[in-house]
PDB file of C-alpha atoms in Angstrom:
ATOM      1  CA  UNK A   1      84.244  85.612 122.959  1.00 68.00           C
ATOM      2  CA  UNK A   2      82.624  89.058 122.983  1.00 72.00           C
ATOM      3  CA  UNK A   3      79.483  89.906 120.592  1.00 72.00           C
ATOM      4  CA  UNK A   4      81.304  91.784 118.075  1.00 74.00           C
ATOM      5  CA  UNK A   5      84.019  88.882 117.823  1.00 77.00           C
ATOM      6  CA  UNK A   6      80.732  86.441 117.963  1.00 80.00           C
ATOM      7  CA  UNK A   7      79.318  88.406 114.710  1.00 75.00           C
ATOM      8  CA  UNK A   8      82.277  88.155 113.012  1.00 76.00           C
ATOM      9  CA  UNK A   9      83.121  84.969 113.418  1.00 83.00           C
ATOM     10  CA  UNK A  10      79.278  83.688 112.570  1.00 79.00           C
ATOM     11  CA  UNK A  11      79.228  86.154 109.371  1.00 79.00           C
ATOM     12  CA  UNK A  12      82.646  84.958 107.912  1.00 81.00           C
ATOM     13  CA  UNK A  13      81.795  81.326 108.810  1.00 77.00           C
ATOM     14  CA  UNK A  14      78.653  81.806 106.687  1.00 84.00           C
ATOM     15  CA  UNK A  15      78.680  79.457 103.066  1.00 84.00           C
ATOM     16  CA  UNK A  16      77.385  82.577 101.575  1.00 84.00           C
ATOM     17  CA  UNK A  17      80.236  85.008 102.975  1.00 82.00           C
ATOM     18  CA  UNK A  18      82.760  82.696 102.708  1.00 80.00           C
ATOM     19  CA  UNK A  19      82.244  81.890  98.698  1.00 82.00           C
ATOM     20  CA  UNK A  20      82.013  85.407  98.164  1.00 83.00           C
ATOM     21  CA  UNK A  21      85.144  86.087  99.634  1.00 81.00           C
ATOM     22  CA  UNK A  22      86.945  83.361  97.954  1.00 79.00           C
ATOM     23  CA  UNK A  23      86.053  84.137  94.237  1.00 77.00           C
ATOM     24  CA  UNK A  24      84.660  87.905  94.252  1.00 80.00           C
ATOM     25  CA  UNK A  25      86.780  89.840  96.666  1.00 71.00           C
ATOM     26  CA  UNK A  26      90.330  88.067  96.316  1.00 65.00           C
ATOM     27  CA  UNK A  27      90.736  85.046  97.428  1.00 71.00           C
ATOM     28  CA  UNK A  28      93.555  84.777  99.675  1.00 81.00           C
ATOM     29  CA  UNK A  29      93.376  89.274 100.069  1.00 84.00           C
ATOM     30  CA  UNK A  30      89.684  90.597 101.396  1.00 86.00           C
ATOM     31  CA  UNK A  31      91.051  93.936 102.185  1.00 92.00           C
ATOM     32  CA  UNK A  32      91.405  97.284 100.348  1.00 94.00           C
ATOM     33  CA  UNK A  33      94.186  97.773  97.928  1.00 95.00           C
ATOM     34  CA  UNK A  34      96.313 100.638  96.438  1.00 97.00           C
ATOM     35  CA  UNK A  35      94.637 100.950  93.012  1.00 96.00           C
ATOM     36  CA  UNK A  36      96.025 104.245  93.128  1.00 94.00           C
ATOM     37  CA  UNK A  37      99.479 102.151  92.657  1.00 95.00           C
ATOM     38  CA  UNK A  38      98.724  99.885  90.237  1.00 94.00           C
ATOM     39  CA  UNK A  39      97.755 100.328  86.384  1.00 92.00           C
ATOM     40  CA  UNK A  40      94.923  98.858  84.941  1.00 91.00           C
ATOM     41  CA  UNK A  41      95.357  96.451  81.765  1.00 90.00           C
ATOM     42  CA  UNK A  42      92.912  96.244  79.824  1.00 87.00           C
ATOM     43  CA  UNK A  43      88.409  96.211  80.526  1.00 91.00           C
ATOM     44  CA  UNK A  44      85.923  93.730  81.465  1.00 92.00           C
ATOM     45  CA  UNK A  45      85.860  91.274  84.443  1.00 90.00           C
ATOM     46  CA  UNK A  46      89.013  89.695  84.155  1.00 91.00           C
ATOM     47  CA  UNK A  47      91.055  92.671  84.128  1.00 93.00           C
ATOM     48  CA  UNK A  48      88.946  93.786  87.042  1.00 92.00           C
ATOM     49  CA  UNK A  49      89.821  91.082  89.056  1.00 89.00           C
ATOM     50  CA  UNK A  50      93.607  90.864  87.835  1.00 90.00           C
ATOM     51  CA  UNK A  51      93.208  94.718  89.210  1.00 93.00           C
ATOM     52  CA  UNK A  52      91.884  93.992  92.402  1.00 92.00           C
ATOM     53  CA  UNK A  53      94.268  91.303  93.619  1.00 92.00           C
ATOM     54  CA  UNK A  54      97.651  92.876  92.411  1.00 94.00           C
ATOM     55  CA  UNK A  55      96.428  96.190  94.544  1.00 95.00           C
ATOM     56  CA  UNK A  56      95.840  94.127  97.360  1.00 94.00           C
ATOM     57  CA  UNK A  57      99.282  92.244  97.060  1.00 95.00           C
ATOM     58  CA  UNK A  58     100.647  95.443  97.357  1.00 96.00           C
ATOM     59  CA  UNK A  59      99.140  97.278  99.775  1.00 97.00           C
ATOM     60  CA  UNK A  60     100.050  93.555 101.926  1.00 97.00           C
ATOM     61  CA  UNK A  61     103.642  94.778 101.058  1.00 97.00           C
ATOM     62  CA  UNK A  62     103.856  98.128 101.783  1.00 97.00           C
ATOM     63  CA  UNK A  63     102.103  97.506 105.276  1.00 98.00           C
ATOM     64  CA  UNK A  64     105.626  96.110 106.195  1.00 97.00           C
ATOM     65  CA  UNK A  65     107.735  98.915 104.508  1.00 97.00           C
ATOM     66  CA  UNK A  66     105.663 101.405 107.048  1.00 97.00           C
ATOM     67  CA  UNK A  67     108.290 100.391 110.079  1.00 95.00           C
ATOM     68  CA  UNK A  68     112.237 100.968 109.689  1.00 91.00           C
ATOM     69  CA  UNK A  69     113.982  98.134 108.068  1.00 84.00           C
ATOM     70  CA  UNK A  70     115.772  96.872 111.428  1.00 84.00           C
ATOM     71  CA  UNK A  71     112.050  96.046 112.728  1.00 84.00           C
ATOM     72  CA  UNK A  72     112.103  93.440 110.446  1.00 92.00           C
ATOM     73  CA  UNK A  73     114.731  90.172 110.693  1.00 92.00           C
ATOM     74  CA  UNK A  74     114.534  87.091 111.340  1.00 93.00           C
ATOM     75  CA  UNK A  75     113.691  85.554 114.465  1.00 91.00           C
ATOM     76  CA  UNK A  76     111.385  88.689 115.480  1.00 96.00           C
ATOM     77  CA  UNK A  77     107.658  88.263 116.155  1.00 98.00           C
ATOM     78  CA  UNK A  78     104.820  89.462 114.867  1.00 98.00           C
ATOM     79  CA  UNK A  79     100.956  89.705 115.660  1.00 98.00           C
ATOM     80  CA  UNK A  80      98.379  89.811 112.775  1.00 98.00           C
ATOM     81  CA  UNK A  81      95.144  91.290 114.407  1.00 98.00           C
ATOM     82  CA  UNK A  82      92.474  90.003 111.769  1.00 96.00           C
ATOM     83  CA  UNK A  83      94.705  87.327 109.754  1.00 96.00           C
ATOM     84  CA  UNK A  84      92.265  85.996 107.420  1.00 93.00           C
ATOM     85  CA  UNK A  85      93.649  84.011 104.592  1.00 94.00           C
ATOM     86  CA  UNK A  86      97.065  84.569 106.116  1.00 96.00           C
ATOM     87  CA  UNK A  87      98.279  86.399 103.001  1.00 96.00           C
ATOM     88  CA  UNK A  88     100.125  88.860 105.006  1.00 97.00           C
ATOM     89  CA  UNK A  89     101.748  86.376 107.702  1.00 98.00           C
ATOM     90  CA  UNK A  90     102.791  84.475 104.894  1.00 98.00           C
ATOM     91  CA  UNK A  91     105.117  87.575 102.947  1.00 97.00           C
ATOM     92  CA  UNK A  92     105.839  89.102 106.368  1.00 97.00           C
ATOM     93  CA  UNK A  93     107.266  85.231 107.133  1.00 98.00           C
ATOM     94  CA  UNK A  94     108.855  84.522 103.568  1.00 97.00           C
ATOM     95  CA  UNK A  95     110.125  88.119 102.586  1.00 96.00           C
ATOM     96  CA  UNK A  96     111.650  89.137 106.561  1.00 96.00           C
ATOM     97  CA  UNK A  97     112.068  85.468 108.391  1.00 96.00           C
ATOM     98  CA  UNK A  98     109.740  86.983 110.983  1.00 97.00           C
ATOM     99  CA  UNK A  99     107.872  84.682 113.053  1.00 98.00           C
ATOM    100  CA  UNK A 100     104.044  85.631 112.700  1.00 98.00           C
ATOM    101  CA  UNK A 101     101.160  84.826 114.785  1.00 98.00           C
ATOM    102  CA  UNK A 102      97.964  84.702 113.216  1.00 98.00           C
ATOM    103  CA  UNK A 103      94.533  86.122 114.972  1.00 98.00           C
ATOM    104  CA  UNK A 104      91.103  85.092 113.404  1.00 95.00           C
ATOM    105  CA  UNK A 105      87.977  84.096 114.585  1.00 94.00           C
ATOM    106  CA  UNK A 106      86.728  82.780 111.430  1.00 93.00           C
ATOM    107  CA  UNK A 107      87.272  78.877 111.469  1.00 94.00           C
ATOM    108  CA  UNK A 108      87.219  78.515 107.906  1.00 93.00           C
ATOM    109  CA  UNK A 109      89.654  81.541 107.412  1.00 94.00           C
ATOM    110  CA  UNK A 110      91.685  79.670 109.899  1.00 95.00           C
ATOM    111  CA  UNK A 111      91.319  76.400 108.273  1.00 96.00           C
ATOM    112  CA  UNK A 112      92.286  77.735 104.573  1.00 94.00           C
ATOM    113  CA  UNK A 113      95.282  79.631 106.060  1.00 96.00           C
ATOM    114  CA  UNK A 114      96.672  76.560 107.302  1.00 97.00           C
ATOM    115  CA  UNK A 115      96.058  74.917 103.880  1.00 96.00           C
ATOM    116  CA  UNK A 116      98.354  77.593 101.966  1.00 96.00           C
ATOM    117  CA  UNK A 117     100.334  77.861 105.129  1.00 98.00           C
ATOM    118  CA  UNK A 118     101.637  74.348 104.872  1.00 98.00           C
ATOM    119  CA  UNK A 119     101.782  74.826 100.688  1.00 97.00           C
ATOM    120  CA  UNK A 120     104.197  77.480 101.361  1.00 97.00           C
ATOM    121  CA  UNK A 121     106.217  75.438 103.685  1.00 98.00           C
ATOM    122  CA  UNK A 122     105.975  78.401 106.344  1.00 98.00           C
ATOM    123  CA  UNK A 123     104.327  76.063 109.427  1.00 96.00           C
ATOM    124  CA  UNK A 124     107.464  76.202 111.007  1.00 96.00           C
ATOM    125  CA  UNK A 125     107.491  80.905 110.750  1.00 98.00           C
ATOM    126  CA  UNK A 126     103.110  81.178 110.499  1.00 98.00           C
ATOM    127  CA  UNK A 127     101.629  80.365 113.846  1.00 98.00           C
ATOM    128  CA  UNK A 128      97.634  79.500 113.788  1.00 98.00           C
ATOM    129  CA  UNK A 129      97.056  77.808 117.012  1.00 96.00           C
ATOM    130  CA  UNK A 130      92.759  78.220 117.344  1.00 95.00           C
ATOM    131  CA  UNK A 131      90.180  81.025 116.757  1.00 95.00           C
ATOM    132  CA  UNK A 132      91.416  83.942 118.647  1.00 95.00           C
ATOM    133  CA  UNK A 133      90.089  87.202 118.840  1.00 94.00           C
ATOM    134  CA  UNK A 134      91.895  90.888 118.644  1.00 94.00           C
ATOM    135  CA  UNK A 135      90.244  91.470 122.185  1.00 95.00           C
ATOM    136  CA  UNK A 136      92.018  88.389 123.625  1.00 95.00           C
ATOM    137  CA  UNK A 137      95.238  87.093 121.625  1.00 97.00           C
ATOM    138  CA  UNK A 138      96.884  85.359 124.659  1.00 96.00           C
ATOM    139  CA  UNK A 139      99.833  86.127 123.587  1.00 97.00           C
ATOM    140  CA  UNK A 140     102.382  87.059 126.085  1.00 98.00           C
ATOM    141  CA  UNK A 141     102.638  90.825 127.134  1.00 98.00           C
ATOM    142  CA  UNK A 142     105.648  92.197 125.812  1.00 98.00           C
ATOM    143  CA  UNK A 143     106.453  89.448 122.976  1.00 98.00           C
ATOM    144  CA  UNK A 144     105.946  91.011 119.902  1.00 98.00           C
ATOM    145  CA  UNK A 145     108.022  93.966 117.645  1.00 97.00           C
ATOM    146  CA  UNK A 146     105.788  94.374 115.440  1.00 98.00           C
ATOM    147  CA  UNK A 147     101.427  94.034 115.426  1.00 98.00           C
ATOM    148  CA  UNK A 148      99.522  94.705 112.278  1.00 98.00           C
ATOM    149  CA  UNK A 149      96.022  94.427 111.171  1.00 98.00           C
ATOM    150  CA  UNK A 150      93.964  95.140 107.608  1.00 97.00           C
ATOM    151  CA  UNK A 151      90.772  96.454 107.630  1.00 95.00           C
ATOM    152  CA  UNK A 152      89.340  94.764 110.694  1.00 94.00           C
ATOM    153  CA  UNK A 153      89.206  96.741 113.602  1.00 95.00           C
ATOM    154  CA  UNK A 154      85.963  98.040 111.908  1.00 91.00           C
ATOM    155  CA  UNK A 155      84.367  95.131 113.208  1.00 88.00           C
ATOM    156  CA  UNK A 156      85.595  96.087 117.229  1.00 91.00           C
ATOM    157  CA  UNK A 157      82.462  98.543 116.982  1.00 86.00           C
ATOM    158  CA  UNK A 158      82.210 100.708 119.695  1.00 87.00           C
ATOM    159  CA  UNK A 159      85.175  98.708 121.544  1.00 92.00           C
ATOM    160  CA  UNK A 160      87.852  99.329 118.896  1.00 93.00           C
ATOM    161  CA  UNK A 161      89.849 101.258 122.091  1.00 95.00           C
ATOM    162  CA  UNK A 162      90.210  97.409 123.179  1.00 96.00           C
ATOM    163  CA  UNK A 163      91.863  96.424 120.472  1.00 97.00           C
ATOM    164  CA  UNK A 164      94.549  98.909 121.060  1.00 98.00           C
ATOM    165  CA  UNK A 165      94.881  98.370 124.419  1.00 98.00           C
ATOM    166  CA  UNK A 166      95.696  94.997 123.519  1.00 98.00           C
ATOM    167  CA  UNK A 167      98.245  95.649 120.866  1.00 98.00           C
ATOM    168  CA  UNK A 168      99.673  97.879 123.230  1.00 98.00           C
ATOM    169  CA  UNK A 169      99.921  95.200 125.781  1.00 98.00           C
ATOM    170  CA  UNK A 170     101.860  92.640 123.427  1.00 98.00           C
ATOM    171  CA  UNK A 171     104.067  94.491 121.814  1.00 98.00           C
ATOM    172  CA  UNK A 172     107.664  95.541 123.351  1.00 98.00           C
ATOM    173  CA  UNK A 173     109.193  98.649 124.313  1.00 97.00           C
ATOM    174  CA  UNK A 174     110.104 100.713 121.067  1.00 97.00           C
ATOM    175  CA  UNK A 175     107.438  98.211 119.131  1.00 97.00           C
ATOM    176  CA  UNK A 176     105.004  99.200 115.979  1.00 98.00           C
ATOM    177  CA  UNK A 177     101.471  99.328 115.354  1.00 98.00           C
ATOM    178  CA  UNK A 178     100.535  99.528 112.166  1.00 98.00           C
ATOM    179  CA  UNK A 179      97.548  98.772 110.116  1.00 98.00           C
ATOM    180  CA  UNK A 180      95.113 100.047 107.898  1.00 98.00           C
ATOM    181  CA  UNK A 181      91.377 100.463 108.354  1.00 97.00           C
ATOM    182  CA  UNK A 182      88.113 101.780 106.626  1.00 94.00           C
ATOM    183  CA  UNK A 183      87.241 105.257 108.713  1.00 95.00           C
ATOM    184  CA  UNK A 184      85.575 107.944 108.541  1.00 93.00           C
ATOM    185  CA  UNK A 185      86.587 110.931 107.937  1.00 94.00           C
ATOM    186  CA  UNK A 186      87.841 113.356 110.586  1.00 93.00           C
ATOM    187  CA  UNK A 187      85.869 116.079 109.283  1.00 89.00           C
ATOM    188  CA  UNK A 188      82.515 113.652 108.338  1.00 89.00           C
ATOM    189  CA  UNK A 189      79.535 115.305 109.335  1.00 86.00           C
ATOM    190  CA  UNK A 190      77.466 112.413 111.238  1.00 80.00           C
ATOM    191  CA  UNK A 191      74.365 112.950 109.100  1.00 83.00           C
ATOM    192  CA  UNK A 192      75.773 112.548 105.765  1.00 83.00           C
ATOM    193  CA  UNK A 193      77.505 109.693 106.631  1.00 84.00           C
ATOM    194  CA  UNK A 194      74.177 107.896 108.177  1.00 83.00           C
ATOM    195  CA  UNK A 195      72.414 109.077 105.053  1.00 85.00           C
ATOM    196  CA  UNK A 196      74.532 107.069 102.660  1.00 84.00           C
ATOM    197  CA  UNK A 197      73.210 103.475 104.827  1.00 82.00           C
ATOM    198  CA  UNK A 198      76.762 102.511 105.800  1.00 85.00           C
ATOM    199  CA  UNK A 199      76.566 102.756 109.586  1.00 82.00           C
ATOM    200  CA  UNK A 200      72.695 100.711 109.374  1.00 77.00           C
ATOM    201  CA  UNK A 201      74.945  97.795 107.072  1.00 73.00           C
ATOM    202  CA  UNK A 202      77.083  97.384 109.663  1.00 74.00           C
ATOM    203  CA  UNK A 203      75.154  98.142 112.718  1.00 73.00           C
ATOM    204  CA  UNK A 204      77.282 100.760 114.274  1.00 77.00           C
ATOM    205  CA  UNK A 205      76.808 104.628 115.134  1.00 75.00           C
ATOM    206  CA  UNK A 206      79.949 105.714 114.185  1.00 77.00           C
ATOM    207  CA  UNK A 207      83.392 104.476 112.759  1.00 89.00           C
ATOM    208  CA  UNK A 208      86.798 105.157 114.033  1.00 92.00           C
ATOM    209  CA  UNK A 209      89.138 107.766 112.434  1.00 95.00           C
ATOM    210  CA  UNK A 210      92.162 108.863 112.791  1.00 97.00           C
ATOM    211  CA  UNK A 211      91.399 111.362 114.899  1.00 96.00           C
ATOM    212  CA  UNK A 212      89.848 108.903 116.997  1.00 95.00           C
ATOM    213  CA  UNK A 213      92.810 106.152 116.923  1.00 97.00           C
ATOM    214  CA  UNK A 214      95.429 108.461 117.736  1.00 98.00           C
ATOM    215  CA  UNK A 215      93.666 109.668 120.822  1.00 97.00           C
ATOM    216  CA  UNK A 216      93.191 105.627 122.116  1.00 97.00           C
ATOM    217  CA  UNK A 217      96.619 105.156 120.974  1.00 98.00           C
ATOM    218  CA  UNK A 218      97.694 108.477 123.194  1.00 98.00           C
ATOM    219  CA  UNK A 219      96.027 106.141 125.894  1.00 97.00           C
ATOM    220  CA  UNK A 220      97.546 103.191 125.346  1.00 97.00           C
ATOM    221  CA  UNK A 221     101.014 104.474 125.257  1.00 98.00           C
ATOM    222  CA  UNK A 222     101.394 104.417 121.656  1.00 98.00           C
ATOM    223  CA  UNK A 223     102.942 107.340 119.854  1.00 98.00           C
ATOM    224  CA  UNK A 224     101.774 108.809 116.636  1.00 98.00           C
ATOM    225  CA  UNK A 225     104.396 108.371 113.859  1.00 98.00           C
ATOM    226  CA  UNK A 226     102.289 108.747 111.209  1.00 97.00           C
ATOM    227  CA  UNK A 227      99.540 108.287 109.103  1.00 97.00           C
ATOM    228  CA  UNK A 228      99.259 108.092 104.536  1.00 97.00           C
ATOM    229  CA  UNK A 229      96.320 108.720 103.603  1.00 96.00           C
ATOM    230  CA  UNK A 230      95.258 106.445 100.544  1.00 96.00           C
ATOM    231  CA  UNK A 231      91.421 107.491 100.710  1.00 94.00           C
ATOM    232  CA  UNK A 232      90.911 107.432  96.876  1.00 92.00           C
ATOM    233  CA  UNK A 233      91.660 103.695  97.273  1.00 94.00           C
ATOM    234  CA  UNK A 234      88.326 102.963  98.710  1.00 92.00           C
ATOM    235  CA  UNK A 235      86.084 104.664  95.967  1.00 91.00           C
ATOM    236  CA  UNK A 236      88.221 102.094  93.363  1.00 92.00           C
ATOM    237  CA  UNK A 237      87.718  99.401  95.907  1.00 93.00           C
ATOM    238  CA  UNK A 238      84.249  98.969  96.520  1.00 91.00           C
ATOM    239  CA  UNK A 239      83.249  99.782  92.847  1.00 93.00           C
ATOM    240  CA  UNK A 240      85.697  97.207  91.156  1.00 93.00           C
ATOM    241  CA  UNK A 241      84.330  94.546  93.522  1.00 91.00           C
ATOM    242  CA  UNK A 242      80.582  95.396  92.657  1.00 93.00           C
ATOM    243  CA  UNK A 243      81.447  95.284  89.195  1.00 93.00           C
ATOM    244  CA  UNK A 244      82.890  92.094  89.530  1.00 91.00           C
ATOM    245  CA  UNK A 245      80.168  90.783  91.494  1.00 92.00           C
ATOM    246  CA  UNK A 246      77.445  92.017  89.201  1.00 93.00           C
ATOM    247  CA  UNK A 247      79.309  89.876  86.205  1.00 92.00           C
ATOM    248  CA  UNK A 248      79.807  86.862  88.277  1.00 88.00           C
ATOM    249  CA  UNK A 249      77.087  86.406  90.451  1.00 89.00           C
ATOM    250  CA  UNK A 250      75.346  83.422  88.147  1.00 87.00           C
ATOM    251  CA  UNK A 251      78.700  81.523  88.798  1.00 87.00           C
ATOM    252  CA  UNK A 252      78.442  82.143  93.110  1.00 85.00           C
ATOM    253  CA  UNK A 253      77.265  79.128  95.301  1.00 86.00           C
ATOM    254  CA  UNK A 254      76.129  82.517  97.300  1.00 89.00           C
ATOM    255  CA  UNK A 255      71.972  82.688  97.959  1.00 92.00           C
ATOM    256  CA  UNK A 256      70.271  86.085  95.789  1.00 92.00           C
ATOM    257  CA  UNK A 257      69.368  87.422  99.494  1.00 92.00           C
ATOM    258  CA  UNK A 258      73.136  87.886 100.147  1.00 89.00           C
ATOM    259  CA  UNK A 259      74.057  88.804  96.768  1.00 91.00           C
ATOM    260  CA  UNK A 260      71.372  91.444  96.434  1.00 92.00           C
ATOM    261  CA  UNK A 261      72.167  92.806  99.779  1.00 89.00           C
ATOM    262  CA  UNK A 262      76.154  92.883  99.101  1.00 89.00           C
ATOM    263  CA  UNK A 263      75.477  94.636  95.557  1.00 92.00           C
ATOM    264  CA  UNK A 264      73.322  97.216  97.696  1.00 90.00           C
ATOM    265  CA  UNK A 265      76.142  97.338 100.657  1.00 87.00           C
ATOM    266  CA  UNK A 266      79.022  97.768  98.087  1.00 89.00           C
ATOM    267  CA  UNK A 267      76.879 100.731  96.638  1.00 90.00           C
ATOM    268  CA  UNK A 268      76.298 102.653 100.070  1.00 89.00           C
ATOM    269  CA  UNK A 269      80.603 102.634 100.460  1.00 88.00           C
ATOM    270  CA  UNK A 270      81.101 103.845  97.383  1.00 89.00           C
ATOM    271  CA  UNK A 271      78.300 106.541  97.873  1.00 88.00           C
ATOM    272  CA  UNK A 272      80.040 107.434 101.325  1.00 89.00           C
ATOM    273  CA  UNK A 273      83.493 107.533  99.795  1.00 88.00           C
ATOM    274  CA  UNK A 274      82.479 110.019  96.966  1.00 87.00           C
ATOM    275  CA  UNK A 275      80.661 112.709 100.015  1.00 87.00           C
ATOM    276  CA  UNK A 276      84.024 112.579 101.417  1.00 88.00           C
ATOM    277  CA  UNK A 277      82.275 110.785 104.755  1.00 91.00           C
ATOM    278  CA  UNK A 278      84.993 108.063 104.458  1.00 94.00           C
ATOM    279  CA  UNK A 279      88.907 107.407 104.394  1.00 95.00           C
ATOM    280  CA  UNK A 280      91.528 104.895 104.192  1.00 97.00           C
ATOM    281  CA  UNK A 281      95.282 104.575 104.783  1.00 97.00           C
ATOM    282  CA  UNK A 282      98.110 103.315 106.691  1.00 98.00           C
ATOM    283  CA  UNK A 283      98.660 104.304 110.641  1.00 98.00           C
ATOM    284  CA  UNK A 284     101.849 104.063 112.360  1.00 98.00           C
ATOM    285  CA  UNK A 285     102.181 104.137 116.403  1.00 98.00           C
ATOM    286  CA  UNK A 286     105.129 102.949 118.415  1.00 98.00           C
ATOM    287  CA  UNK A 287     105.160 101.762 121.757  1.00 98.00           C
ATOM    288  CA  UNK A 288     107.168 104.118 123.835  1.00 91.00           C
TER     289      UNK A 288
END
């Protein structure tokens, strides 16, 4: 396992990280939603929350709407680069029949998918052999129609061109990639973006965009289909989940170091997202 897959895995595997997740962020969703999509009932924390996981349910769905209908039946395979909870293997493998293998480096992600996995009945469609990484799925070249991924090839760093290679390398002839990430923008001026703490939070010098993806993609063999830009998600995002941490933090089994720093994390990506450094949405490439 490389260092950026060894971070990962030792920050998600945290008690503090992994409570937060579970009761602040979604639960079984801990990526960005369409709250641009969904309408708001009602103020205070529990609508917040309510908010927050119905946008992430369906941004989950719409990833799989991205791809013509015919890339989706049953028996096909599909690679989830950053699984998670397994929310979206789960609806890709109860809504299409697909068969859906599951990458994560987080052992407790892995261990809580399987949980709600076999709840779900799905063991037999929702594949989650061992902590794998997006660098490395050892999955055969060639095997899969369809690879997806939700905000987590921010954590490849400077090596996110790896994790298309590999996507490339599993998916067939005619295949998708498609997944959503947190970028910045193509037109971000470097400076700004620094200014706002982001890059410092998450030790990196820059973030991809998609600018940047298509031209790894171009390299990969991966054509550009498109790309739906959802950027005023983020800005909702981060500030509903701050606002919802702020209220709930007495109830976290999560130390005041990590909450502090979290509340001050969550700020510096909403900052970012209102300068414009920062933008969000669903990328398309197909094998050719």
């Amino acid at each position: 396992m490389n260092e950026s897959s060894q971070t990962a895995q030792n920050y998600y595997d945290s008690d503090d990280a992994y409570n937060f997740y579970q009761h602040v962020w979604g639960g079984e969703a801990i990526h960005v939603g369409l709250y641009d999509a969904v309408t708001k009932s009602g103020e205070g924390t529990e609508a917040d929350i309510v908010w927050s996981k119905a946008s992430a349910r369906l941004a989950t769905e719409q990833l799989f709407t991205q791809v013509p209908a015919q890339t989706l039946k049953e028996g096909m395979m599909v690679c989830d680069l950053g699984a998670a909870y397994g929310e979206a293997a789960r609806h890709c493998a109860s809504k299409y029949g697909c068969t859906v293998l599951c990458v994560e480096v987080s052992k407790k992600e892995n261990e809580f998918n399987r949980k709600k996995t076999a709840e779900a009945g799905l063991q037999d469609k929702v594949q989650i052999p061992k902590e794998l990484s997006f660098f490395d799925t050892e999955a055969e070249s060639g095997s899969m129609d369809l690879v997806v991924s939700q905000d987590s090839l921010l954590h490849a760093g400077s090596e996110r061109h790896k994790v298309i290679e590999e996507a490339s390398r599993v998916l067939k002839k005619g295949g998708y990639f498609v997944f959503t990430d947190i970028m910045q923008s193509d037109g971000c001026d470097p400076e700004v973006l620094a200014s706002t703490g982001v890059l410092k939070r998450i030790h990196l010098e820059s973030m991809g965009s998609p600018e940047v993806y298509k031209k790894h993609a171009a390299g990969c063999g991966l054509s550009f289909v498109k790309f739906e830009d959802r950027t005023s998600c983020i800005m909702h995002h981060y500030g509903t989940v701050r606002k919802i941490l702020e209220a709930k933090r007495g109830e976290l089994s999560c130390s005041s170091q990590f909450v502090d720093n979290m509340l001050a994390g969550l700020s510096a990506w909403v900052a970012a997202g209102d300068n414009s450094s920062l933008c969000w949405g669903f990328l398309v490439f197909q094998k050719s």
